[in-house]
Coordinates of C-alpha atoms (C1' of nucleotides) in Angstrom, one line a residue:
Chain A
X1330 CA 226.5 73.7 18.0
X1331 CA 222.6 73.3 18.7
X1332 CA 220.5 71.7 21.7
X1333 CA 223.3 70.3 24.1
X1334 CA 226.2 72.4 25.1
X1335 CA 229.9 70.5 25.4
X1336 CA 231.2 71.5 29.0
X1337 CA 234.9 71.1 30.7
X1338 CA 233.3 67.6 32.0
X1339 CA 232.5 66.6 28.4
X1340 CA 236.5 66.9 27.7
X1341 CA 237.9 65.8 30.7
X1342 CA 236.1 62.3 29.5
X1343 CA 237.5 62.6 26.9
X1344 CA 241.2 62.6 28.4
X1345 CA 241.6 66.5 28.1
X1346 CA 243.9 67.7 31.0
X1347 CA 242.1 70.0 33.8
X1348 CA 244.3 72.8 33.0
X1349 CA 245.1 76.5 31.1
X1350 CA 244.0 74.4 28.0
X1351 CA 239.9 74.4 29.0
X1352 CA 240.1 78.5 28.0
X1353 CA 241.3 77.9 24.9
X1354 CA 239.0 74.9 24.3
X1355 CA 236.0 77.3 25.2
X1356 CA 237.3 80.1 23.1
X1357 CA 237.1 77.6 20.7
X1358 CA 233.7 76.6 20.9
X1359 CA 232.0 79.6 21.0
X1360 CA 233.9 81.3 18.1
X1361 CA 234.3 78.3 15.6
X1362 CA 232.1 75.5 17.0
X1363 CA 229.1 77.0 18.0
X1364 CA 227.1 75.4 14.8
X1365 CA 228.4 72.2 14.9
X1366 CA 226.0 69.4 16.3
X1367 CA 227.7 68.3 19.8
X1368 CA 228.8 64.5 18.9
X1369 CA 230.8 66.2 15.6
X1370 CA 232.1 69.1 18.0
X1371 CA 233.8 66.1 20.7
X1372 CA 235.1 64.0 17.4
X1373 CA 237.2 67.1 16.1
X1374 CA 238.5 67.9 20.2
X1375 CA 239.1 64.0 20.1
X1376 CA 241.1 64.1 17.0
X1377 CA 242.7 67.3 18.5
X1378 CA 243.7 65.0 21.7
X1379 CA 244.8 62.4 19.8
X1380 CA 247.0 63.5 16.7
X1381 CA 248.3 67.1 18.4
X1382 CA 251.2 67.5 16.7
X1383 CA 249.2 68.0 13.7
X1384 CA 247.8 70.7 15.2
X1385 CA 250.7 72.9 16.4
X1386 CA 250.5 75.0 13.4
X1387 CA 246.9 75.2 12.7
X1388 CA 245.5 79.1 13.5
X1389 CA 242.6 77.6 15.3
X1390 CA 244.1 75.0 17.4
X1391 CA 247.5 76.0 18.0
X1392 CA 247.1 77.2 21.3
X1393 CA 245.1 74.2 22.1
X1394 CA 248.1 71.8 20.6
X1395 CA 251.3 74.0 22.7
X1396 CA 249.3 73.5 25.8
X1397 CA 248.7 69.7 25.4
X1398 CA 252.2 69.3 24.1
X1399 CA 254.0 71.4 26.7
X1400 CA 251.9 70.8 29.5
X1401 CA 250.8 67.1 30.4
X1402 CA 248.3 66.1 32.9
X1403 CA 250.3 66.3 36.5
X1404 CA 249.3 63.5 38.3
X1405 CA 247.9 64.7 42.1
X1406 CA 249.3 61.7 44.7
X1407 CA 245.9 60.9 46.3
X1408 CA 245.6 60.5 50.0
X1409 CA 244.5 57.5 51.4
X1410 CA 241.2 57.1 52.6
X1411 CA 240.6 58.6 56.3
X1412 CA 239.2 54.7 57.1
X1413 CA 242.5 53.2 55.9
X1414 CA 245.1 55.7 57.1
X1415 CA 245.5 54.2 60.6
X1416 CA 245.3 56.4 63.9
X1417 CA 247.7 57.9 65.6
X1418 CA 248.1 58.3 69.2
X1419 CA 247.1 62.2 71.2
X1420 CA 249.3 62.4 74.4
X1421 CA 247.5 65.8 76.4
X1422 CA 244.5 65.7 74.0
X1423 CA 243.1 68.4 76.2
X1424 CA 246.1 70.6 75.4
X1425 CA 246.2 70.3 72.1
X1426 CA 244.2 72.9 69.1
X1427 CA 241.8 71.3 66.7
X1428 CA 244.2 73.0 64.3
X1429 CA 247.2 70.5 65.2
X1430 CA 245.0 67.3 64.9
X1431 CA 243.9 67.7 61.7
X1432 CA 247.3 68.7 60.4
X1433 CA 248.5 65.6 61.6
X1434 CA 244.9 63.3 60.4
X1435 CA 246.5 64.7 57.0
X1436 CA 249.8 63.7 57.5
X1437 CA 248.2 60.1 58.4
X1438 CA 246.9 59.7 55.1
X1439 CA 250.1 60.3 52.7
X1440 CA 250.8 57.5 50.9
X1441 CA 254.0 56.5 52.4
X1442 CA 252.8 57.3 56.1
X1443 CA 253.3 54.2 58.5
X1444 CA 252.1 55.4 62.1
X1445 CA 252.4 58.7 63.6
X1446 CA 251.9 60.3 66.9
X1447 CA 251.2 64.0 68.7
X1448 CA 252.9 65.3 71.5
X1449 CA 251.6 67.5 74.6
X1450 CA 252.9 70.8 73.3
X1451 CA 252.0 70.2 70.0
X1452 CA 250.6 73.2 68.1
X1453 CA 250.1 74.5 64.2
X1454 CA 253.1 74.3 61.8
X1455 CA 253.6 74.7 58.0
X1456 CA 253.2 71.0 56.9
X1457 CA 253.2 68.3 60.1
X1458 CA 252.7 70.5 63.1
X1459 CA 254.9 71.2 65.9
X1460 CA 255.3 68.3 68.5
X1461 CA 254.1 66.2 65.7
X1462 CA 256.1 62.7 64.9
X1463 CA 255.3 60.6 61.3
X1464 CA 257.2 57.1 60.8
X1465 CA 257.3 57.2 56.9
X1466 CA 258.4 54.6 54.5
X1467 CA 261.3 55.0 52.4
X1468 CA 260.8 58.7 52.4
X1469 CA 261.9 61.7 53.8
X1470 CA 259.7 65.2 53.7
X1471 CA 261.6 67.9 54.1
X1472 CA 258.5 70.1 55.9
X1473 CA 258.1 67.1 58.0
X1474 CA 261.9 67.9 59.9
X1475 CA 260.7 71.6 59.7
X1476 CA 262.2 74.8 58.6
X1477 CA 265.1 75.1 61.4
X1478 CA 266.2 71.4 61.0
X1479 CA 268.8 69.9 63.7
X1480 CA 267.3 72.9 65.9
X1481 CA 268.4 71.2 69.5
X1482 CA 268.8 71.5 72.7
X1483 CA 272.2 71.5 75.0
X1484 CA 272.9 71.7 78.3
X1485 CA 276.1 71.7 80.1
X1486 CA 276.6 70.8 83.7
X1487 CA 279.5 72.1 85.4
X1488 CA 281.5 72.5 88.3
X1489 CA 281.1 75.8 89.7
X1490 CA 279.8 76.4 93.6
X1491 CA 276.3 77.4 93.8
X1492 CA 277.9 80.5 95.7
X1493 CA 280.5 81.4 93.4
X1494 CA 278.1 81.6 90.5
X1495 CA 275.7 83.9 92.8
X1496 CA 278.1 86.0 94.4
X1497 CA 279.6 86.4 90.8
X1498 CA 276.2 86.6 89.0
X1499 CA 277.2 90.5 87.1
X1500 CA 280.1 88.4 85.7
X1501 CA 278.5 85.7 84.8
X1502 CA 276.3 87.9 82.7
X1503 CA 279.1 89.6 81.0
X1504 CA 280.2 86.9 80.0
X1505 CA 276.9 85.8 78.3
X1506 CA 276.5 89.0 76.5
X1507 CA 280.3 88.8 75.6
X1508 CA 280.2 85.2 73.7
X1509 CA 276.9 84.9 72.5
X1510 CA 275.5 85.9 69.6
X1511 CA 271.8 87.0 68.6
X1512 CA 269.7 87.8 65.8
X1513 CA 268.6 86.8 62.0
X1514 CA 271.5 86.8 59.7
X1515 CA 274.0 88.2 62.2
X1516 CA 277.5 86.5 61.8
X1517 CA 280.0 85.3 64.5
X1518 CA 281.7 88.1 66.1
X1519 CA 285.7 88.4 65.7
X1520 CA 287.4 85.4 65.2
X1521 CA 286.8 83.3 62.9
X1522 CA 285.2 80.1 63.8
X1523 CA 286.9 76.6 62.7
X1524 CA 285.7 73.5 63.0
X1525 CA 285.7 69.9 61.8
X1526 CA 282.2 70.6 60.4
X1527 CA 283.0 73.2 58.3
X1528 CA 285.0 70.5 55.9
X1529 CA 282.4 67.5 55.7
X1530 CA 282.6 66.0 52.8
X1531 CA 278.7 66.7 52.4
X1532 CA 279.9 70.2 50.9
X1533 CA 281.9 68.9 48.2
X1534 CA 279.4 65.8 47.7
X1535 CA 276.0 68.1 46.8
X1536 CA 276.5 70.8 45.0
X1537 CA 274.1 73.2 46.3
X1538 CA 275.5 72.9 49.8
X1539 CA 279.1 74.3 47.9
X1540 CA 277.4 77.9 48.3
X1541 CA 276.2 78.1 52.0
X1542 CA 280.0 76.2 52.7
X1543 CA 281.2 80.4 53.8
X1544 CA 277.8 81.5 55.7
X1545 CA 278.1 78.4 57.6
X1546 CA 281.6 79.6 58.6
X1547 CA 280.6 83.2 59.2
X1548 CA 277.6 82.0 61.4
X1549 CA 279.2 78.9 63.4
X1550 CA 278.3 79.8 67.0
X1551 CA 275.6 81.9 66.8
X1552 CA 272.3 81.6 67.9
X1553 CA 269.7 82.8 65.5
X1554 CA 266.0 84.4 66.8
X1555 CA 262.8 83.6 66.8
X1556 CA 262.4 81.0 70.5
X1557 CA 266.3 80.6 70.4
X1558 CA 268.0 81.0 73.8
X1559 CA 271.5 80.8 75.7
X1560 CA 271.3 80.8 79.8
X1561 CA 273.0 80.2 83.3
X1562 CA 270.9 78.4 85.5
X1563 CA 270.9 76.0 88.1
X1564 CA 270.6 72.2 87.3
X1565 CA 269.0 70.1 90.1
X1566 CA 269.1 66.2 89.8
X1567 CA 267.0 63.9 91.5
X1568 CA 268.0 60.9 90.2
X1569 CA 270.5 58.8 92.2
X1570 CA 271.0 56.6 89.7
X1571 CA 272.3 59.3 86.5
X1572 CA 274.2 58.2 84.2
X1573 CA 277.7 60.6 85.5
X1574 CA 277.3 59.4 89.0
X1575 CA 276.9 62.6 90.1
X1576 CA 275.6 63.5 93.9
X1577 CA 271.8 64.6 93.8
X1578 CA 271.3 68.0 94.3
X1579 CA 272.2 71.3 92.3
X1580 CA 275.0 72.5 90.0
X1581 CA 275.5 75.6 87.6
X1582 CA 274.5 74.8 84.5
X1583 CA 274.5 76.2 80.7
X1584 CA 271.2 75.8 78.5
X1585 CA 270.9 76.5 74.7
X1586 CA 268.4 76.6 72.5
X1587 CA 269.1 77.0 68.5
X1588 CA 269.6 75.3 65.2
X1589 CA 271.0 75.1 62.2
X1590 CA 271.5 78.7 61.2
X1591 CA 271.3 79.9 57.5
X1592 CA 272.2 76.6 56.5
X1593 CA 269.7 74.4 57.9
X1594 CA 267.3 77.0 56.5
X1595 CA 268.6 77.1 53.0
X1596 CA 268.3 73.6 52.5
X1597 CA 265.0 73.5 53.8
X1598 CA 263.9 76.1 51.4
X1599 CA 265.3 74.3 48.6
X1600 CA 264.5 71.1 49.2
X1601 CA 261.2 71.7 49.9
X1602 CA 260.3 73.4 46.8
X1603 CA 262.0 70.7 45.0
X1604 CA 259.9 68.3 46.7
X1605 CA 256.7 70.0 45.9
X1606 CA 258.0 69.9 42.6
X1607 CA 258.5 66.3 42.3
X1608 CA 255.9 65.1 44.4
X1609 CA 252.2 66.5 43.4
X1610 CA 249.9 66.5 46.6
X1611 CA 246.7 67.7 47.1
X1612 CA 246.8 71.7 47.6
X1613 CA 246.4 71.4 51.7
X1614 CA 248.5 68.7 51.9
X1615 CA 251.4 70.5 49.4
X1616 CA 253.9 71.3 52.0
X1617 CA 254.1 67.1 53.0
X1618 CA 255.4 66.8 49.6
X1619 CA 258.4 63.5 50.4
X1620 CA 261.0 63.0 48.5
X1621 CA 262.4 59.0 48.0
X1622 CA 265.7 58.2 49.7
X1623 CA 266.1 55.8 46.6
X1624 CA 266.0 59.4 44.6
X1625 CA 269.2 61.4 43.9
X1626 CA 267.1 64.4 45.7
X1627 CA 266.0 62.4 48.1
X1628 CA 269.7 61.5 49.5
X1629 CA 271.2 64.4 48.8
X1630 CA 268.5 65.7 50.8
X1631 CA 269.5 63.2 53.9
X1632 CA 273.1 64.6 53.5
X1633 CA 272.6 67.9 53.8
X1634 CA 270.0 67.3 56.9
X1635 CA 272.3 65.3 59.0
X1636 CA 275.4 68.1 57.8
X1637 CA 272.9 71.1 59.4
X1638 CA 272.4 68.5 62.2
X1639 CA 276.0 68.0 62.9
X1640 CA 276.5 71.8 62.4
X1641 CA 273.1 73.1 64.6
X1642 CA 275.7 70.8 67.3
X1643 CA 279.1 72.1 66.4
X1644 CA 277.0 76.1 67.4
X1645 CA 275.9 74.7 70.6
X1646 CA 279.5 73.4 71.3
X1647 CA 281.2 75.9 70.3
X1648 CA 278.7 78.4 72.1
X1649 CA 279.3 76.2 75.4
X1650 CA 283.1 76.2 75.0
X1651 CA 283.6 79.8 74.8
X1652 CA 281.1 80.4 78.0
X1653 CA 283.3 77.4 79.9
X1654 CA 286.7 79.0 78.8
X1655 CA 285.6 82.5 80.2
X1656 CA 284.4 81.6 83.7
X1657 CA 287.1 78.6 84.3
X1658 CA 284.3 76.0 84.8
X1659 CA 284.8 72.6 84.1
X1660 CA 282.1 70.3 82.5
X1661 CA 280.6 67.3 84.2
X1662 CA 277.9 66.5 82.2
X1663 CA 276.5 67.0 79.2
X1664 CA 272.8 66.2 77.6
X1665 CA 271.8 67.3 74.4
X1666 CA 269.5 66.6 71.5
X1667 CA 268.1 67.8 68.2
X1668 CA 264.0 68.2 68.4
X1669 CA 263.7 68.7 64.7
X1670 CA 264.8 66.3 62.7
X1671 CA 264.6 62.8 60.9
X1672 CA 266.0 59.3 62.0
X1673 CA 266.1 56.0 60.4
X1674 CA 264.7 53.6 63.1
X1675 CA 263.3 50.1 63.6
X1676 CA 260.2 50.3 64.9
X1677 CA 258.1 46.6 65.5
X1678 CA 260.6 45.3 63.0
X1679 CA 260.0 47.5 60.2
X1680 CA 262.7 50.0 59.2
X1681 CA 261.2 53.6 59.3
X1682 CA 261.9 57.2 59.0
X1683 CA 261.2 58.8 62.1
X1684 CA 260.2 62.6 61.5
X1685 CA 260.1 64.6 65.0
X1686 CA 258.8 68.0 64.2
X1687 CA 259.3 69.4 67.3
X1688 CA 259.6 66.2 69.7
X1689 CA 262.9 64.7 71.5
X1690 CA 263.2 61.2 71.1
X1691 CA 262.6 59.2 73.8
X1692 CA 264.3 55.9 73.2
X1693 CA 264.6 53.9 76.6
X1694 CA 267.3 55.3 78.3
X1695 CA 267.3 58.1 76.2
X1696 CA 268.7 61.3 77.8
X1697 CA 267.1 64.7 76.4
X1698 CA 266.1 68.2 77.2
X1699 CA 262.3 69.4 77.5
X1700 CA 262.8 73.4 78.3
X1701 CA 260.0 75.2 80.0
X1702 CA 260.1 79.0 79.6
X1703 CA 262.1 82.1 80.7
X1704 CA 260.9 81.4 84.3
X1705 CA 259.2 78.2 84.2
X1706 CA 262.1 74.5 84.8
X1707 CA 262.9 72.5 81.8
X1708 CA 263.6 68.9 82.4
X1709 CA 266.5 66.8 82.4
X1710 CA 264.4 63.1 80.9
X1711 CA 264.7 60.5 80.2
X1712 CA 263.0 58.4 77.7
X1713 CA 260.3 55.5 78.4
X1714 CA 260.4 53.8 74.3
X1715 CA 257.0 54.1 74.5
X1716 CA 256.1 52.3 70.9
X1717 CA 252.3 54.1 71.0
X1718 CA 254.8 57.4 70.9
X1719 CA 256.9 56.2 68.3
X1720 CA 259.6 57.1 71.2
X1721 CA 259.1 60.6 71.4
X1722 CA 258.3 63.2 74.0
X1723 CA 257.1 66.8 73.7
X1724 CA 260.5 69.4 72.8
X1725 CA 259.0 72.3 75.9
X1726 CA 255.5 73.0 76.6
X1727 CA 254.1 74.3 73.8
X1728 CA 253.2 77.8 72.4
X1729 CA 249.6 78.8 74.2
X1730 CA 249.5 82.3 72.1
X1731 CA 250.8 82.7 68.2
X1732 CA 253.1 85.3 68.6
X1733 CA 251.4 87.8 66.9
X1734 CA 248.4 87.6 69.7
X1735 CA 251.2 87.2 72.3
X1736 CA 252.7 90.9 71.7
X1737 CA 249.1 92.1 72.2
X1738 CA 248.2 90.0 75.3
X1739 CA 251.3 90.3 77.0
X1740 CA 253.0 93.4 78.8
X1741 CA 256.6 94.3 80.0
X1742 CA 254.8 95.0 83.4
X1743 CA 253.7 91.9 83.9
X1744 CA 256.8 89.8 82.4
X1745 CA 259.2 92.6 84.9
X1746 CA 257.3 91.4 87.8
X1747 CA 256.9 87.4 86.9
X1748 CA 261.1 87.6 86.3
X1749 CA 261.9 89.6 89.6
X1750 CA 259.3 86.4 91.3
X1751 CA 261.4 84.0 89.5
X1752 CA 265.0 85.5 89.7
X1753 CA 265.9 85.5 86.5
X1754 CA 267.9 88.4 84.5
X1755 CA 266.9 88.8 81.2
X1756 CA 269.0 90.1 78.3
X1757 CA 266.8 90.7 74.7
X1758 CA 263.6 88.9 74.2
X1759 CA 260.4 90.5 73.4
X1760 CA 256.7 90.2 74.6
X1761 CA 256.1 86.9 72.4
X1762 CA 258.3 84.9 74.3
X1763 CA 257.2 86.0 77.7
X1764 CA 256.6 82.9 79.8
X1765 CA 252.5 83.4 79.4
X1766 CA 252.7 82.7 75.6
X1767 CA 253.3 79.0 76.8
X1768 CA 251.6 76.6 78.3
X1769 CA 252.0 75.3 81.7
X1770 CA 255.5 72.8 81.7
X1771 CA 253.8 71.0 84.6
X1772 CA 250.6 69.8 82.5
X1773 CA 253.0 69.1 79.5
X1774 CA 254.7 66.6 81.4
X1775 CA 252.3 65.6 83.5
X1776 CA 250.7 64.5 79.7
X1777 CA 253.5 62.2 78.8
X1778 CA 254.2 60.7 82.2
X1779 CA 254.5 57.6 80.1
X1780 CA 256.8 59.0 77.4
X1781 CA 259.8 60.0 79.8
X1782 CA 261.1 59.9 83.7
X1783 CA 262.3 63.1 85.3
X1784 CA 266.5 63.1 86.0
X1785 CA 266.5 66.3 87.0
X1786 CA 265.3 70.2 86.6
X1787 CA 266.9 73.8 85.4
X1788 CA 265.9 77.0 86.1
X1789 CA 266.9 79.8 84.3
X1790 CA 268.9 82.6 86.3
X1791 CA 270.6 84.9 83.4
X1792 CA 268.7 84.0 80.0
X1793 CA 269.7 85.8 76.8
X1794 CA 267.2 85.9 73.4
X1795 CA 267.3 87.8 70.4
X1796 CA 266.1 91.9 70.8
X1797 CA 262.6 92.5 70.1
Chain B
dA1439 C1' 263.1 79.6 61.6
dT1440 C1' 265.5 82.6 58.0
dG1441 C1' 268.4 88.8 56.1
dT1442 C1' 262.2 86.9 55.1
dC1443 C1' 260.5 84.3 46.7
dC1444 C1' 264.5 81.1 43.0

DNA sequence: ATGTCC
């Protein structure tokens, strides 16, 4: 081949894939090609391109032909164009990591993204970030409900004195350490667990949840690691008008934080990659990959989330039931909700998928949990419908320190001294979930006055995490 | 988040 040179662009005009097959075609041209003038060169790769069955047994082209054969051009779904992919709303811009924001600019710019907004405690994820909410159309990513999906919040109120529960607080603790359960993989102690859940039709219905149909059942009631919690505390409510009619003031109160177990995590995991197979993104945008609901894989996918959503429940339940049973309390109230997780929702008339990534909905008159820390109050809220907020609210405040940086930062003097301040007994945990690896509850929701009202408070007395 | 890549 004299004077010009054929390059990958020359064959990419010429419909060639941008693939493995641009080796062979330059291992071609410099061993057999290299005389041949360049328009005679592109005629022979044309013919190659366009009759390549006929090449599938010829020595010089073969590898050429299986490549084009076996492999066709994967179509990358292009993002929209930042001018056309609509803003989102930043509730505690100050608060939030440059990191977060452009996650969610990204998000914005999918194809099937609607609207989208950021919450207050919102930090870096895989995919959408945490505290991050995406109205989608017709579609449902499974990175987009996150990794722990149906991960939630519960809190029980009940009826036991203030006095009782500190004049009985060694018991109380027992009892904690007696029917919880912590760590990653660890199965239900003793009995085993039955429940309504573990026979939804949802297991018979998609195959793949058939296998996880015994861990589920080995794992119902236990809390998992990672952020995950179960504590005593002491509820206070403010609001005269709540919903149970209950007298202002303060109340013992159970508080737990988990999710969906092994199951929510295997689906996750295999939904996920099957989306990425499906659905082609851009390489930073890979983990966004949606899958349709008008897809098989798309609603088996919805099954299986709303089964590890009503299971991630049935654990708190359960969890609650057992700690109710063994101190004789009765309950008087109860407010839960998942924080990861996807909803079908009207939103200005238009029928959406609502993602929250981290993020309790906030519906009006929507009751939820936002927890603070080990020693910092969560809140009791209750939502505003903001529409700018998609009708969300932050799910705590937020992680200040990865937890990598947090087990260097931190130290057990310092967290010893901040509990004994705070009164709070601590069974597990380690140093990346010491109250200073999160930001300040009061900014958070401070930031999203507008999202959700305060019905009451809860501080953790006896709190119980996963060992270090 | 989960016994951490089928």
């Amino acid at each position: 081949m004299k004077d010009e040179l054929i390059n990958g662009n020359d064959l990419i005009a010429l419909g060639y894939p941008a693939n493995a097959v641009m080796k062979e075609c330059k291992i071609i041209l410099e061993t057999h090609l290299s005389t041949l003038p360049k328009e005679q060169a592109l005629e022979k790769f044309k013919l190659v391109l366009e009759d390549t069955q006929a090449f599938t047994e010829d020595d010089i082209w073969k590898n050429v032909a299986k490549i084009l054969l076996s492999k066709p051009a994967k179509v990358i779904i292009e993002l929209k164009d930042l001018s056309k992919s609509g803003t989102y709303n930043i509730f505690g811009q100050e608060y939030i990591e440059p990191g977060a924001k452009q996650q969610m600019q990204l998000a914005m710019r999918l194809p099937i993204t609607h609207s989208g907004a950021l919450m207050p405690d919102a930090h870096q994820g895989y995919g959408l970030p945490i505290g991050g909410v995406l109205a989608t159309d017709n579609a449902v990513i499974p990175y987009g409900v996150g990794v722990d999906i149906g991960c939630r919040m519960c809190l029980s109120i009940l009826d036991i004195p203030l006095y009782h529960f500190d004049e009985n607080a060694s018991k109380f603790k027992r009892e904690l350490i007696a029917h919880t359960v912590f760590g990653a993989g660890a199965p239900r102690l003793k009995n085993r667990a039955d429940h309504a859940v573990l026979h939804d039709p949802a297991f018979d219905q998609v195959p793949f949840l058939k296998q996880l149909q015994e861990k589920a059942a080995m794992q119902l009631g236990t809390s998992g690691s990672g952020n995950h919690f179960v504590e005593w505390g002491i509820v206070k409510i403010q609001d005269e008008q709540n919903e149970w009619n209950l007298p202002t003031g303060k109340y013992v109160g159970i508080l737990s934080h988990s999710g969906s177990r092994g199951l929510g995590a295997q689906v996750a995991g295999h939904y996920t990659k099957l989306a990425e197979k499906l659905c082609s993104l851009p390489q930073e945008v890979k983990r966004l990959a949606y899958l349709s609901l008008d897809s098989q894989e798309g609603q088996e996918y919805w099954l299986a989330m709303e089964l590890a959503g009503n299971y991630a429940s049935a654990c708190h339940h359960d969890i609650h039931q057992r700690l109710v049973e063994a101190t004789g309390a009765e309950v008087l109230a109860r407010v839960e909700n998942h924080h990861n997780f996807a909803w079908k929702e009207q939103h200005g008339g238009k029928d959406l998928i609502v993602h929250r990534k981290g993020a309790t909905p906030a519906g009006k008159g929507v009751l939820g949990i936002i927890p603070g820390s080990m020693t910092a109050p969560g809140f009791i809220v209750k939502g505003r419908g903001l529409a700018t907020a998609l009708d969300s609210a932050s799910h705590g405040a937020g992680r200040l320190m990865s937890r990598k940086q947090a087990l260097i930062k931190n130290n057990w003097n310092e967290l010893r001294s901040m509990l004994k301040d705070h009164n709070v007994t601590l069974i597990g945990a380690g140093l990346d979930e010491a109250p200073t690896a999160y930001k300040n509850i009061n900014q958070v929701m401070q930031a999203q006055s507008e999202l959700v009202d305060i019905v009451g408070t809860f501080k953790p007395r006896i709190v119980r995490m996963a060992d270090a």
